[in-house]
Amino acid sequence: MNVFSGIRPSGDLHIGNYFGAMRQWIELQNKYNCLFCIVDLHAITTPYEPKDLQKNILETAIAYLAAGLDPEKCVLFVQSDVKEHCELAWLLGTITPLGDLKRMTQFKEKSKKYPQYLNAGLLNYPVLMAADILLYQTTLVPVGKDQVQHIELTREIARRFNKTFGNAFKEPKALLSQGQKIMSLDEPRKKMSKTGSPKGYIGLFEEPSKIRKKIMSAVTDSGKTIKYDPKRKPGISNLLVIYSLVSGKDIKVLERELKGKGYRQLKKNLASLLIDFLSPFRRKHKEFLTRQVYVKEILKRGARRARLQAQSTIKRVKTKMGLM
Ligand code: ATP
Ligand code: LTN
């Protein structure tokens, strides 16, 4: 079974990325043939600073390693180092209906967020993502809930290709985790995001004083009851979800334990728990920061291994399409 997933090098990785996607990656690497990618070609579809991109790529690679990915157990690489991603994206674009791309939620949201930057790359984003996944004959894609729509589209593209040109792809499935959608701390009706306001997310390597400050000032409601009710109490519900993920306790158990306590107490407990939970991440992050040559070597080796698998799919696809 092949597993593929990726994260855009668009800023600091946060606990949403970890609980939504990466935590599963770390378990899966022990069981399956896993490839984890830094999707830089996706990152350039929204505004970015070219001079910061290489630094962000390296930072993301360090984050992958510090969070627990082991280069002996999985393939870690940068998307633009394997040119077959672009090649397959072009080919798949020719069988993807325009209407399907226009109705993607992420496309609609990002075009609203960056109206001055609306480009064809943003529209074609899911086709490149389908290419990432299908190049490696992937069957499982561990992601957060926001990416499920893109994976459904990937399945449709695979099905259409197989029907039109003959079997070349497996149909992948999304794998969701318990922390499939962590909300922002300052706008709890929105998803926690790297490119949102820094007050809204907890970085994986954030200093304890900042973690405490952000949790203590997380937006809640004017009530007093600690209860999981995402519709009416999105802030408290989100804190309970994070609490549950960090402590391993069920939300129902937490509600009972925290009964009669104020929001302040909940936040204080959660801040201390999170600081302890993230402490090994901070330590490993510092260690890898001093080993950048080694990290770059891992990415180079990863790209060589990925390329071998990608080339064999491209050959098959081009033959079926009459291009070879
Ligand atoms: P950006 O702000 O650049 O859109 P992001 O923070 O949304 O970035 P991505 O790089 O788009 O992060 O996502 C990487 C992985 O993390 C994906 O699998 C995505 O589904 C997951 N993910 C992102 N945000 C969350 C979240 N708040 N809760 C759960 N999973 C998330
Ligand atoms: N679009 C994803 C990142 C991504 C991805 C992928 C995830 C690009 N290619 C392939 C899984 C499989 C996002 O999180 N924004």
Tab-separated table of C-alpha atoms and ligand atoms in Angstrom:
chain	number	residue	atom	x	y	z
A	1	MET	CA	0.000	0.000	0.000
A	2	ASN	CA	1.359	3.435	-0.934
A	3	VAL	CA	0.754	6.573	1.137
A	4	PHE	CA	1.303	10.151	-0.063
A	5	SER	CA	0.735	13.525	1.573
A	6	GLY	CA	2.126	17.035	1.493
A	7	ILE	CA	2.236	20.410	3.202
A	8	ARG	CA	2.819	23.791	1.597
A	9	PRO	CA	5.980	25.599	2.786
A	10	SER	CA	3.939	28.717	3.451
A	11	GLY	CA	4.813	29.421	7.090
A	12	ASP	CA	5.191	27.924	10.557
A	13	LEU	CA	3.660	24.496	11.006
A	14	HIS	CA	0.993	24.481	13.686
A	15	ILE	CA	-0.870	22.025	15.880
A	16	GLY	CA	-3.669	21.855	13.264
A	17	ASN	CA	-1.204	20.507	10.686
A	18	TYR	CA	0.121	18.086	13.285
A	19	PHE	CA	-3.156	16.695	14.621
A	20	GLY	CA	-4.916	16.884	11.255
A	21	ALA	CA	-2.236	15.263	9.141
A	22	MET	CA	1.275	14.676	10.454
A	23	ARG	CA	0.451	12.602	13.505
A	24	GLN	CA	-1.019	9.965	11.206
A	25	TRP	CA	2.001	10.131	8.922
A	26	ILE	CA	4.263	9.175	11.794
A	27	GLU	CA	2.234	6.043	12.495
A	28	LEU	CA	1.828	5.125	8.827
A	29	GLN	CA	5.570	5.254	8.075
A	30	ASN	CA	5.982	2.104	10.198
A	31	LYS	CA	3.511	0.116	8.108
A	32	TYR	CA	3.450	1.296	4.506
A	33	ASN	CA	5.471	2.661	1.614
A	34	CYS	CA	5.146	6.378	2.472
A	35	LEU	CA	6.130	9.522	0.594
A	36	PHE	CA	5.856	12.921	2.276
A	37	CYS	CA	6.354	15.961	0.150
A	38	ILE	CA	7.004	19.672	0.609
A	39	VAL	CA	4.694	21.066	-2.044
A	40	ASP	CA	6.496	24.249	-3.079
A	41	LEU	CA	4.735	24.433	-6.472
A	42	HIS	CA	1.437	24.694	-4.621
A	43	ALA	CA	2.820	27.397	-2.314
A	44	ILE	CA	3.486	29.763	-5.228
A	45	THR	CA	-0.189	29.921	-6.249
A	46	THR	CA	-0.831	32.483	-3.475
A	47	PRO	CA	1.292	35.574	-2.708
A	48	TYR	CA	4.802	34.690	-1.458
A	49	GLU	CA	8.311	36.100	-1.187
A	50	PRO	CA	10.742	34.344	-3.581
A	51	LYS	CA	13.653	35.242	-1.329
A	52	ASP	CA	12.028	33.399	1.608
A	53	LEU	CA	10.936	30.278	-0.252
A	54	GLN	CA	14.127	28.205	0.136
A	55	LYS	CA	14.261	29.065	3.830
A	56	ASN	CA	10.614	28.009	4.251
A	57	ILE	CA	11.249	24.738	2.413
A	58	LEU	CA	14.150	23.909	4.726
A	59	GLU	CA	12.112	24.950	7.777
A	60	THR	CA	9.300	22.608	6.693
A	61	ALA	CA	11.767	19.751	6.182
A	62	ILE	CA	13.154	20.356	9.670
A	63	ALA	CA	9.599	20.402	11.008
A	64	TYR	CA	8.873	17.028	9.345
A	65	LEU	CA	11.942	15.517	11.000
A	66	ALA	CA	11.415	17.156	14.382
A	67	ALA	CA	7.810	15.949	14.451
A	68	GLY	CA	8.983	12.363	14.051
A	69	LEU	CA	9.295	11.444	10.371
A	70	ASP	CA	12.213	9.092	9.891
A	71	PRO	CA	14.057	9.230	6.529
A	72	GLU	CA	14.963	5.565	6.938
A	73	LYS	CA	11.269	4.660	7.001
A	74	CYS	CA	9.744	7.055	4.450
A	75	VAL	CA	10.664	9.205	1.470
A	76	LEU	CA	10.911	12.961	2.165
A	77	PHE	CA	11.308	15.284	-0.791
A	78	VAL	CA	10.527	18.623	-2.406
A	79	GLN	CA	7.857	18.631	-5.139
A	80	SER	CA	9.751	20.840	-7.622
A	81	ASP	CA	12.766	18.462	-7.468
A	82	VAL	CA	10.702	15.843	-9.327
A	83	LYS	CA	9.618	17.406	-12.605
A	84	GLU	CA	7.207	14.547	-13.352
A	85	HIS	CA	4.675	16.281	-11.047
A	86	CYS	CA	4.312	19.136	-13.555
A	87	GLU	CA	4.296	16.784	-16.511
A	88	LEU	CA	1.499	14.616	-15.141
A	89	ALA	CA	-0.459	17.705	-14.026
A	90	TRP	CA	-0.500	18.940	-17.624
A	91	LEU	CA	-1.675	15.580	-18.933
A	92	LEU	CA	-4.406	15.239	-16.299
A	93	GLY	CA	-5.525	18.813	-16.920
A	94	THR	CA	-6.670	17.764	-20.370
A	95	ILE	CA	-9.275	15.393	-18.906
A	96	THR	CA	-10.424	17.584	-15.993
A	97	PRO	CA	-13.679	19.516	-16.536
A	98	LEU	CA	-13.309	23.244	-15.941
A	99	GLY	CA	-16.571	23.288	-13.956
A	100	ASP	CA	-15.132	20.833	-11.403
A	101	LEU	CA	-12.190	23.144	-10.721
A	102	LYS	CA	-14.340	26.259	-10.406
A	103	ARG	CA	-16.546	24.704	-7.746
A	104	MET	CA	-13.698	23.741	-5.370
A	105	THR	CA	-14.167	25.390	-1.954
A	106	GLN	CA	-10.463	26.164	-1.527
A	107	PHE	CA	-10.360	27.878	-4.934
A	108	LYS	CA	-13.369	30.000	-4.028
A	109	GLU	CA	-11.943	30.902	-0.610
A	110	LYS	CA	-8.440	31.699	-1.825
A	111	SER	CA	-9.727	33.749	-4.775
A	112	LYS	CA	-11.781	35.787	-2.333
A	113	LYS	CA	-8.803	36.193	-0.010
A	114	TYR	CA	-6.383	37.239	-2.789
A	115	PRO	CA	-8.505	38.893	-5.538
A	116	GLN	CA	-5.442	40.661	-6.990
A	117	TYR	CA	-3.574	37.372	-7.324
A	118	LEU	CA	-6.214	35.270	-9.063
A	119	ASN	CA	-4.199	33.088	-11.434
A	120	ALA	CA	-4.628	29.915	-13.493
A	121	GLY	CA	-2.289	28.096	-11.085
A	122	LEU	CA	-4.780	28.584	-8.271
A	123	LEU	CA	-7.554	27.126	-10.430
A	124	ASN	CA	-5.337	24.203	-11.479
A	125	TYR	CA	-4.114	23.580	-7.932
A	126	PRO	CA	-6.232	20.385	-7.519
A	127	VAL	CA	-4.927	18.966	-10.818
A	128	LEU	CA	-1.348	19.295	-9.575
A	129	MET	CA	-2.460	17.733	-6.312
A	130	ALA	CA	-4.051	14.832	-8.227
A	131	ALA	CA	-0.753	14.421	-10.105
A	132	ASP	CA	1.183	14.328	-6.785
A	133	ILE	CA	-1.026	11.539	-5.532
A	134	LEU	CA	-1.500	9.491	-8.711
A	135	LEU	CA	2.190	9.534	-9.732
A	136	TYR	CA	2.960	7.164	-6.856
A	137	GLN	CA	0.021	4.763	-7.256
A	138	THR	CA	-1.166	6.012	-3.883
A	139	THR	CA	-4.038	4.324	-2.092
A	140	LEU	CA	-4.131	6.354	1.159
A	141	VAL	CA	-3.860	10.123	1.600
A	142	PRO	CA	-3.735	11.256	5.261
A	143	VAL	CA	-4.997	14.857	5.378
A	144	GLY	CA	-7.218	17.285	7.284
A	145	LYS	CA	-10.901	17.648	6.439
A	146	ASP	CA	-10.391	20.702	4.198
A	147	GLN	CA	-8.562	18.546	1.631
A	148	VAL	CA	-11.199	15.827	1.236
A	149	GLN	CA	-12.887	17.578	-1.687
A	150	HIS	CA	-9.579	17.619	-3.597
A	151	ILE	CA	-9.115	13.913	-3.000
A	152	GLU	CA	-12.624	13.168	-4.252
A	153	LEU	CA	-11.720	15.052	-7.424
A	154	THR	CA	-8.475	13.058	-7.676
A	155	ARG	CA	-10.525	9.845	-7.576
A	156	GLU	CA	-12.753	11.120	-10.371
A	157	ILE	CA	-9.747	12.069	-12.496
A	158	ALA	CA	-8.208	8.608	-11.955
A	159	ARG	CA	-11.495	6.917	-12.850
A	160	ARG	CA	-11.942	9.036	-15.980
A	161	PHE	CA	-8.385	8.345	-17.138
A	162	ASN	CA	-8.702	4.593	-16.570
A	163	LYS	CA	-11.989	4.521	-18.476
A	164	THR	CA	-10.800	6.664	-21.394
A	165	PHE	CA	-7.262	5.413	-21.930
A	166	GLY	CA	-7.060	2.128	-20.004
A	167	ASN	CA	-5.964	1.299	-16.473
A	168	ALA	CA	-3.044	3.393	-15.237
A	169	PHE	CA	-4.031	4.569	-11.750
A	170	LYS	CA	-5.254	3.278	-8.417
A	171	GLU	CA	-8.135	5.193	-6.799
A	172	PRO	CA	-6.854	6.828	-3.603
A	173	LYS	CA	-8.824	7.399	-0.409
A	174	ALA	CA	-8.542	10.204	2.139
A	175	LEU	CA	-7.588	9.158	5.660
A	176	LEU	CA	-8.923	11.513	8.306
A	177	SER	CA	-7.789	11.737	11.905
A	178	GLN	CA	-9.522	12.680	15.133
A	179	GLY	CA	-8.088	16.203	14.857
A	180	GLN	CA	-9.412	16.659	11.334
A	181	LYS	CA	-10.304	20.323	11.819
A	182	ILE	CA	-8.683	22.432	14.536
A	183	MET	CA	-10.130	25.922	14.616
A	184	SER	CA	-8.331	29.249	14.941
A	185	LEU	CA	-7.868	30.535	18.513
A	186	ASP	CA	-8.895	34.091	17.707
A	187	GLU	CA	-11.624	33.279	15.159
A	188	PRO	CA	-12.954	29.898	16.262
A	189	ARG	CA	-15.383	29.592	13.359
A	190	LYS	CA	-12.432	29.552	10.954
A	191	LYS	CA	-9.827	26.834	10.438
A	192	MET	CA	-6.448	27.276	12.181
A	193	SER	CA	-4.098	28.241	9.354
A	194	LYS	CA	-0.420	29.075	8.781
A	195	THR	CA	-1.302	32.147	6.801
A	196	GLY	CA	-3.914	33.428	9.263
A	197	SER	CA	-3.147	35.817	12.125
A	198	PRO	CA	-0.330	34.553	14.419
A	199	LYS	CA	-2.678	34.871	17.409
A	200	GLY	CA	-4.870	32.175	15.861
A	201	TYR	CA	-2.365	29.329	15.773
A	202	ILE	CA	0.078	27.541	18.064
A	203	GLY	CA	3.296	26.771	16.192
A	204	LEU	CA	4.808	23.346	16.773
A	205	PHE	CA	8.021	24.936	18.033
A	206	GLU	CA	6.593	27.935	19.796
A	207	GLU	CA	8.176	29.188	23.037
A	208	PRO	CA	6.264	28.310	26.263
A	209	SER	CA	5.541	31.949	27.150
A	210	LYS	CA	3.902	32.517	23.758
A	211	ILE	CA	1.877	29.305	23.966
A	212	ARG	CA	0.531	30.371	27.366
A	213	LYS	CA	-0.301	33.860	26.133
A	214	LYS	CA	-2.124	32.622	23.035
A	215	ILE	CA	-4.177	30.020	24.922
A	216	MET	CA	-5.061	32.455	27.725
A	217	SER	CA	-6.320	35.006	25.197
A	218	ALA	CA	-8.188	32.501	22.989
A	219	VAL	CA	-11.647	33.783	22.077
A	220	THR	CA	-14.465	32.042	23.989
A	221	ASP	CA	-18.057	33.115	24.833
A	222	SER	CA	-19.667	35.053	27.635
A	223	GLY	CA	-21.054	31.921	29.331
A	224	LYS	CA	-19.553	29.823	32.099
A	225	THR	CA	-20.284	26.186	31.240
A	226	ILE	CA	-17.513	24.032	29.859
A	227	LYS	CA	-19.413	22.028	27.289
A	228	TYR	CA	-18.709	20.701	23.799
A	229	ASP	CA	-21.163	22.513	21.540
A	230	PRO	CA	-19.382	23.661	18.343
A	231	LYS	CA	-22.410	25.553	16.993
A	232	ARG	CA	-23.069	27.718	20.062
A	233	LYS	CA	-19.682	27.538	21.786
A	234	PRO	CA	-17.067	27.230	19.009
A	235	GLY	CA	-14.174	28.619	21.103
A	236	ILE	CA	-14.633	26.387	24.153
A	237	SER	CA	-15.386	23.383	21.947
A	238	ASN	CA	-12.137	23.913	20.041
A	239	LEU	CA	-10.151	24.158	23.274
A	240	LEU	CA	-11.783	20.913	24.451
A	241	VAL	CA	-10.814	19.199	21.183
A	242	ILE	CA	-7.196	20.311	21.581
A	243	TYR	CA	-7.270	19.312	25.267
A	244	SER	CA	-8.566	15.877	24.331
A	245	LEU	CA	-5.921	15.370	21.620
A	246	VAL	CA	-3.077	16.404	23.922
A	247	SER	CA	-4.262	14.498	27.020
A	248	GLY	CA	-5.638	11.431	25.243
A	249	LYS	CA	-8.844	11.760	27.287
A	250	ASP	CA	-12.315	11.647	25.808
A	251	ILE	CA	-14.158	14.998	25.600
A	252	LYS	CA	-17.004	13.583	27.736
A	253	VAL	CA	-14.496	12.716	30.492
A	254	LEU	CA	-12.995	16.215	30.298
A	255	GLU	CA	-16.420	17.851	30.574
A	256	ARG	CA	-16.992	15.860	33.767
A	257	GLU	CA	-13.534	16.632	35.200
A	258	LEU	CA	-13.845	20.354	34.479
A	259	LYS	CA	-17.429	20.708	35.681
A	260	GLY	CA	-17.868	23.832	37.800
A	261	LYS	CA	-14.419	25.194	36.848
A	262	GLY	CA	-14.107	28.478	34.974
A	263	TYR	CA	-12.778	29.061	31.457
A	264	ARG	CA	-9.607	30.486	32.983
A	265	GLN	CA	-8.821	27.217	34.752
A	266	LEU	CA	-9.465	25.242	31.555
A	267	LYS	CA	-7.079	27.505	29.658
A	268	LYS	CA	-4.398	27.324	32.376
A	269	ASN	CA	-4.478	23.508	32.424
A	270	LEU	CA	-4.447	23.318	28.640
A	271	ALA	CA	-1.525	25.755	28.294
A	272	SER	CA	0.604	23.675	30.708
A	273	LEU	CA	-0.308	20.440	28.969
A	274	LEU	CA	0.500	21.848	25.529
A	275	ILE	CA	3.824	23.266	26.683
A	276	ASP	CA	4.837	19.807	27.972
A	277	PHE	CA	3.458	18.043	24.903
A	278	LEU	CA	5.444	20.264	22.533
A	279	SER	CA	8.665	20.276	24.543
A	280	PRO	CA	10.316	17.342	22.657
A	281	PHE	CA	9.369	19.054	19.379
A	282	ARG	CA	11.191	22.230	20.427
A	283	ARG	CA	14.254	20.256	21.477
A	284	LYS	CA	14.466	18.282	18.205
A	285	HIS	CA	13.792	21.406	16.166
A	286	LYS	CA	16.795	23.163	17.755
A	287	GLU	CA	18.944	20.116	17.097
A	288	PHE	CA	18.026	19.866	13.387
A	289	LEU	CA	18.567	23.602	12.899
A	290	THR	CA	22.270	22.930	13.448
A	291	ARG	CA	22.300	20.056	10.917
A	292	GLN	CA	21.106	21.757	7.752
A	293	VAL	CA	23.595	20.023	5.433
A	294	TYR	CA	22.265	16.672	6.619
A	295	VAL	CA	18.651	17.800	6.103
A	296	LYS	CA	19.402	18.921	2.537
A	297	GLU	CA	21.053	15.565	1.844
A	298	ILE	CA	17.905	13.756	3.028
A	299	LEU	CA	15.784	15.794	0.587
A	300	LYS	CA	18.152	15.069	-2.305
A	301	ARG	CA	18.093	11.363	-1.604
A	302	GLY	CA	14.303	11.497	-1.218
A	303	ALA	CA	13.931	13.146	-4.640
A	304	ARG	CA	16.067	10.441	-6.268
A	305	ARG	CA	13.888	7.708	-4.780
A	306	ALA	CA	10.627	9.502	-5.647
A	307	ARG	CA	11.776	10.129	-9.232
A	308	LEU	CA	12.229	6.414	-9.903
A	309	GLN	CA	8.624	5.677	-8.935
A	310	ALA	CA	7.299	8.760	-10.764
A	311	GLN	CA	9.080	7.962	-14.020
A	312	SER	CA	7.519	4.551	-14.309
A	313	THR	CA	3.983	6.018	-13.952
A	314	ILE	CA	4.708	8.754	-16.511
A	315	LYS	CA	5.915	6.177	-19.020
A	316	ARG	CA	2.728	4.157	-18.626
A	317	VAL	CA	0.490	7.244	-18.874
A	318	LYS	CA	2.209	8.635	-21.963
A	319	THR	CA	2.040	5.283	-23.706
A	320	LYS	CA	-1.686	4.996	-23.003
A	321	MET	CA	-2.280	8.540	-24.231
A	322	GLY	CA	-0.446	7.903	-27.492
A	323	LEU	CA	2.455	10.192	-26.618
A	324	MET	CA	5.153	7.532	-26.682
B	1	ATP	P1	-2.304	27.834	4.511
B	1	ATP	O1	-2.560	28.831	5.603
B	1	ATP	O2	-1.071	28.117	3.710
B	1	ATP	O3	-3.528	27.550	3.684
B	1	ATP	P2	-2.646	25.553	6.223
B	1	ATP	O4	-2.284	25.917	7.605
B	1	ATP	O5	-4.091	25.455	5.881
B	1	ATP	O6	-1.889	26.499	5.215
B	1	ATP	P3	-1.783	23.352	4.552
B	1	ATP	O7	-0.377	23.336	4.084
B	1	ATP	O8	-2.837	23.796	3.604
B	1	ATP	O9	-1.930	24.183	5.915
B	1	ATP	O10	-2.183	21.906	5.094
B	1	ATP	C1	-1.302	20.845	5.381
B	1	ATP	C2	-2.076	19.695	5.998
B	1	ATP	O11	-2.587	20.089	7.287
B	1	ATP	C3	-3.320	19.289	5.195
B	1	ATP	O12	-3.479	17.894	5.271
B	1	ATP	C4	-4.452	19.989	5.876
B	1	ATP	O13	-5.687	19.333	5.693
B	1	ATP	C5	-4.002	19.927	7.331
B	1	ATP	N1	-4.549	21.049	8.104
B	1	ATP	C6	-4.326	22.366	7.887
B	1	ATP	N2	-4.966	23.123	8.790
B	1	ATP	C7	-5.618	22.257	9.606
B	1	ATP	C8	-6.466	22.420	10.740
B	1	ATP	N3	-6.755	23.633	11.201
B	1	ATP	N4	-6.974	21.322	11.340
B	1	ATP	C9	-6.681	20.075	10.868
B	1	ATP	N5	-5.886	19.848	9.801
B	1	ATP	C10	-5.363	20.915	9.168
B	2	LTN	N1	-3.377	20.938	-0.953
B	2	LTN	C1	-2.794	20.371	0.248
B	2	LTN	C2	-1.339	20.127	0.116
B	2	LTN	C3	-1.082	19.045	-0.876
B	2	LTN	C4	-1.362	17.664	-0.720
B	2	LTN	C5	-0.954	17.047	-1.928
B	2	LTN	C6	-1.903	16.921	0.316
B	2	LTN	C7	-0.557	19.199	-2.125
B	2	LTN	N2	-0.465	17.996	-2.752
B	2	LTN	C8	-1.120	15.668	-2.125
B	2	LTN	C9	-2.057	15.529	0.107
B	2	LTN	C10	-1.674	14.929	-1.102
B	2	LTN	C11	-3.062	21.330	1.391
B	2	LTN	O1	-2.971	20.914	2.491
B	2	LTN	N3	-3.340	22.552	1.199
